[in-house]
Amino acid sequence: DQQVKQNSPSLSVQEGRISILNCDYTNSMFDYFLWYKKYPAEGPTFLISISSIKDKNEDGRFTVFLNKSAKHLSLHIVPSQPGDSAVYFCAASAHFSGAGSYQLTFGKGTKLSVIP
Amino acid sequence: DSGVTQTPKHLITATGQRVTLRCSPRSGDLSVYWYQQSLDQGLQFLIHYYNGEERAKGNILERFSAQQFPDLHSELNLSSLELGDSALYFCASRRGPLTGELFFGEGSRLTVL
């Protein structure tokens, strides 16, 4: 049972345009959401996060939106740059899950290609 | 550089064998997480250790085991290897048990032939 879903395996965007990456979740206990970026041959690196008490969080060119009623979040990158080309993973956690573990549940990722 | 070190980076072995993957967390981080990424899959949570104690288990097979040592480094042991165990194994660390993002190492790519 996939609790975090990224339904688009890939996305191509022109440089300078907006990139929108989407993520859906099914577990209503999730209350903290993160986006990670991964380049080939590297580990995932943290990009931006949002708590369920907010519906938007912004950091430079990156904005994450959370729609709790729809169990949906999205990452907006504006403007997109060729260096943004990477695989983007959505992750979620139940912040106070049992045994104090706080493991992240990841989606399968979306490969973003920004075309110069 | 995340500060999390994983060795070896690449490992090729045969079915039935046993391997050990090693992880050194960021300085001061007490939590270590292990994740597995198979082909076309997201990162699957395997196990979490905090300050030497096991905190949670995910989809970890009985053939796999892990531990965290007093110096906080962790090892993931994979035994009776099967072809399907071929994957990228990531280690991640965090300062505490609950809050903040995880910092990932570059991963260990295991190929079972």
Coordinates of C-alpha atoms in Angstrom, one line a residue:
Chain A
D1 CA 0.0 0.0 0.0
Q2 CA 1.7 3.2 -1.2
Q3 CA 1.0 5.9 1.3
V4 CA 2.8 8.6 -0.6
K5 CA 2.2 8.8 -4.4
Q6 CA 4.0 10.8 -7.1
N7 CA 2.0 9.9 -10.1
S8 CA 4.2 11.6 -12.7
P9 CA 7.4 9.7 -13.2
S10 CA 8.9 12.5 -15.3
L11 CA 8.3 16.2 -16.2
S12 CA 10.0 18.4 -18.8
V13 CA 9.9 22.2 -18.4
Q14 CA 11.5 25.0 -20.4
E15 CA 14.1 27.1 -18.6
G16 CA 12.6 30.1 -16.9
R17 CA 9.1 28.6 -16.7
I18 CA 7.4 27.2 -13.6
S19 CA 7.8 23.6 -12.6
I20 CA 5.0 22.0 -10.6
L21 CA 5.6 18.6 -9.0
N22 CA 2.7 16.9 -7.3
C23 CA 2.3 14.5 -4.5
D24 CA -0.7 12.7 -2.9
Y25 CA -0.9 10.9 0.4
T26 CA -3.4 8.6 1.9
N27 CA -2.4 8.5 5.6
S28 CA -4.4 11.1 7.5
M29 CA -1.9 10.8 10.4
F30 CA 0.8 12.5 8.3
D31 CA 1.5 16.0 9.6
Y32 CA 4.9 16.9 8.3
F33 CA 5.9 16.9 4.6
L34 CA 9.3 17.3 2.9
W35 CA 10.7 17.5 -0.5
Y36 CA 14.1 16.0 -1.4
K37 CA 16.1 16.5 -4.5
K38 CA 18.4 13.8 -5.8
Y39 CA 21.2 14.0 -8.4
P40 CA 22.6 10.8 -10.0
A41 CA 25.2 9.1 -7.8
E42 CA 24.4 11.3 -4.8
G43 CA 22.1 10.9 -1.8
P44 CA 18.8 12.8 -1.5
T45 CA 19.3 16.3 -0.2
F46 CA 16.6 18.2 1.7
L47 CA 14.9 21.0 -0.2
I48 CA 11.9 22.3 1.7
S49 CA 9.3 21.2 4.3
I50 CA 5.9 22.1 5.5
S51 CA 4.0 21.4 8.6
S52 CA 0.3 20.5 8.5
I53 CA -0.6 23.7 10.4
K54 CA 0.5 25.7 7.3
D55 CA -0.8 25.6 3.7
K56 CA 2.3 27.3 2.1
N57 CA 6.0 27.5 2.7
E58 CA 8.4 29.5 0.6
D59 CA 12.1 29.4 0.3
G60 CA 13.6 31.4 -2.6
R61 CA 12.5 29.9 -5.9
F62 CA 10.8 27.0 -4.1
T63 CA 7.3 27.0 -2.7
V64 CA 5.4 24.0 -1.2
F65 CA 1.7 24.1 -1.0
L66 CA -0.4 21.8 1.2
N67 CA -4.1 21.0 0.7
K68 CA -5.0 18.9 3.7
S69 CA -8.6 18.2 2.7
A70 CA -7.4 16.8 -0.6
K71 CA -4.3 15.1 0.9
H72 CA -2.3 16.8 -1.8
L73 CA 0.9 18.8 -1.8
S74 CA 2.9 20.4 -4.6
L75 CA 6.3 21.9 -5.1
H76 CA 6.6 24.9 -7.4
I77 CA 9.9 26.0 -8.8
V78 CA 10.0 29.5 -10.3
P79 CA 11.9 30.2 -12.4
S80 CA 13.2 26.7 -13.4
Q81 CA 16.9 26.4 -14.1
P82 CA 18.8 23.7 -15.8
G83 CA 20.6 22.9 -12.5
D84 CA 17.2 22.0 -11.1
S85 CA 17.2 18.9 -13.3
A86 CA 17.1 16.0 -10.8
V87 CA 14.7 13.5 -9.3
Y88 CA 12.4 15.0 -6.7
F89 CA 11.0 12.9 -3.8
C90 CA 8.1 13.8 -1.7
A91 CA 8.2 12.5 1.8
A92 CA 5.8 12.5 4.7
S93 CA 5.8 11.6 8.4
A94 CA 3.4 11.3 11.3
H95 CA 5.4 13.6 13.5
F96 CA 4.7 11.8 16.7
S97 CA 4.4 8.3 15.3
G98 CA 4.7 5.4 17.7
A99 CA 8.0 4.7 19.5
G100 CA 9.3 8.1 18.7
S101 CA 10.7 7.0 15.4
Y102 CA 9.6 9.7 12.9
Q103 CA 10.6 7.7 9.9
L104 CA 9.9 9.4 6.5
T105 CA 7.7 7.7 4.0
F106 CA 8.8 8.5 0.5
G107 CA 7.1 8.6 -2.9
K108 CA 8.8 7.0 -5.9
G109 CA 10.0 10.3 -7.3
T110 CA 9.5 12.6 -10.3
K111 CA 12.4 13.2 -12.7
L112 CA 12.5 16.8 -13.6
S113 CA 14.3 17.9 -16.8
V114 CA 14.7 21.6 -17.3
I115 CA 15.5 22.3 -21.0
P116 CA 17.7 25.3 -21.7
Chain B
D1 CA 28.5 17.0 1.4
S2 CA 25.9 15.9 3.9
G3 CA 28.4 14.8 6.4
V4 CA 27.1 11.2 6.4
T5 CA 29.6 8.7 5.1
Q6 CA 28.7 5.3 3.7
T7 CA 31.1 2.5 2.7
P8 CA 31.5 0.8 0.3
K9 CA 30.0 2.8 -2.5
H10 CA 29.7 -0.2 -4.8
L11 CA 29.6 -3.9 -4.0
I12 CA 29.1 -6.8 -6.3
T13 CA 28.6 -10.3 -4.8
A14 CA 26.9 -13.6 -5.4
T15 CA 23.6 -15.1 -4.3
G16 CA 23.8 -16.7 -0.9
Q17 CA 26.6 -14.5 0.3
R18 CA 26.6 -12.0 3.2
V19 CA 27.7 -8.4 3.1
T20 CA 28.0 -5.5 5.6
L21 CA 27.3 -1.9 4.8
R22 CA 28.7 0.8 7.0
C23 CA 27.5 4.2 7.9
S24 CA 29.0 7.1 9.9
P25 CA 26.4 9.7 10.8
R26 CA 27.0 13.5 10.9
S27 CA 29.0 14.6 13.9
G28 CA 26.7 14.9 16.9
D29 CA 23.8 13.0 15.2
L30 CA 22.3 10.3 17.4
S31 CA 19.7 8.9 15.0
V32 CA 20.6 6.6 12.1
Y33 CA 18.1 5.4 9.5
W34 CA 18.5 2.8 6.8
Y35 CA 16.5 3.0 3.6
Q36 CA 16.5 0.7 0.5
Q37 CA 15.9 2.0 -3.0
S38 CA 15.2 -0.7 -5.6
L39 CA 14.7 -0.1 -9.3
D40 CA 11.8 2.2 -10.0
Q41 CA 10.9 2.3 -6.3
G42 CA 10.9 5.1 -3.7
L43 CA 13.0 4.9 -0.6
Q44 CA 11.7 2.1 1.6
F45 CA 12.4 2.5 5.3
L46 CA 14.2 -0.4 6.8
I47 CA 15.2 0.4 10.4
H48 CA 15.9 3.3 12.8
Y49 CA 18.5 3.4 15.6
Y50 CA 18.8 6.2 18.2
N51 CA 21.8 6.3 20.4
G52 CA 22.5 2.6 20.1
E53 CA 18.9 1.5 20.6
E54 CA 16.6 0.2 17.9
R55 CA 13.6 2.5 17.6
A56 CA 11.5 1.2 14.7
K57 CA 11.5 -1.4 12.0
G58 CA 10.0 -1.0 8.6
N59 CA 10.0 -3.5 5.8
I60 CA 13.2 -5.1 6.8
L61 CA 13.6 -8.8 5.9
E62 CA 14.6 -11.3 8.6
R63 CA 17.8 -12.0 6.6
F64 CA 18.8 -8.3 7.3
S65 CA 20.0 -7.0 10.6
A66 CA 21.5 -3.8 11.8
Q67 CA 23.2 -2.3 14.8
Q68 CA 24.5 1.0 16.1
F69 CA 27.7 1.0 18.0
P70 CA 28.8 3.2 21.0
D71 CA 30.6 5.5 18.6
L72 CA 27.3 6.0 16.8
H73 CA 28.3 4.4 13.5
S74 CA 25.9 1.8 12.2
E75 CA 26.2 -1.4 10.1
L76 CA 23.5 -3.1 8.0
N77 CA 24.1 -6.8 7.6
L78 CA 22.5 -8.5 4.6
S79 CA 22.8 -12.3 4.5
S80 CA 21.7 -15.2 2.2
L81 CA 21.6 -12.6 -0.5
E82 CA 19.1 -13.0 -3.4
L83 CA 19.0 -11.3 -6.8
G84 CA 16.1 -9.1 -5.5
D85 CA 18.3 -7.6 -2.8
S86 CA 20.2 -5.7 -5.5
A87 CA 19.5 -2.0 -4.7
L88 CA 20.8 1.2 -3.4
Y89 CA 21.0 1.3 0.4
F90 CA 21.0 4.7 2.0
C91 CA 21.9 5.7 5.5
A92 CA 20.5 8.9 6.9
S93 CA 21.1 10.7 10.2
R94 CA 19.5 13.3 12.4
R95 CA 20.4 14.9 15.7
G96 CA 17.4 13.7 17.7
P97 CA 14.8 11.0 17.4
L98 CA 11.9 13.2 16.3
T99 CA 12.5 16.5 14.7
G100 CA 14.1 17.9 11.6
E101 CA 15.0 16.6 8.2
L102 CA 17.2 13.6 7.5
F103 CA 20.6 14.0 6.1
F104 CA 21.5 11.2 3.6
G105 CA 24.7 9.6 2.6
E106 CA 25.6 8.9 -1.0
G107 CA 24.4 5.3 -0.7
S108 CA 25.9 1.9 -1.2
R109 CA 25.0 0.2 -4.5
L110 CA 24.7 -3.6 -4.0
T111 CA 24.6 -5.8 -7.0
V112 CA 23.8 -9.5 -6.4
L113 CA 24.7 -11.8 -9.3

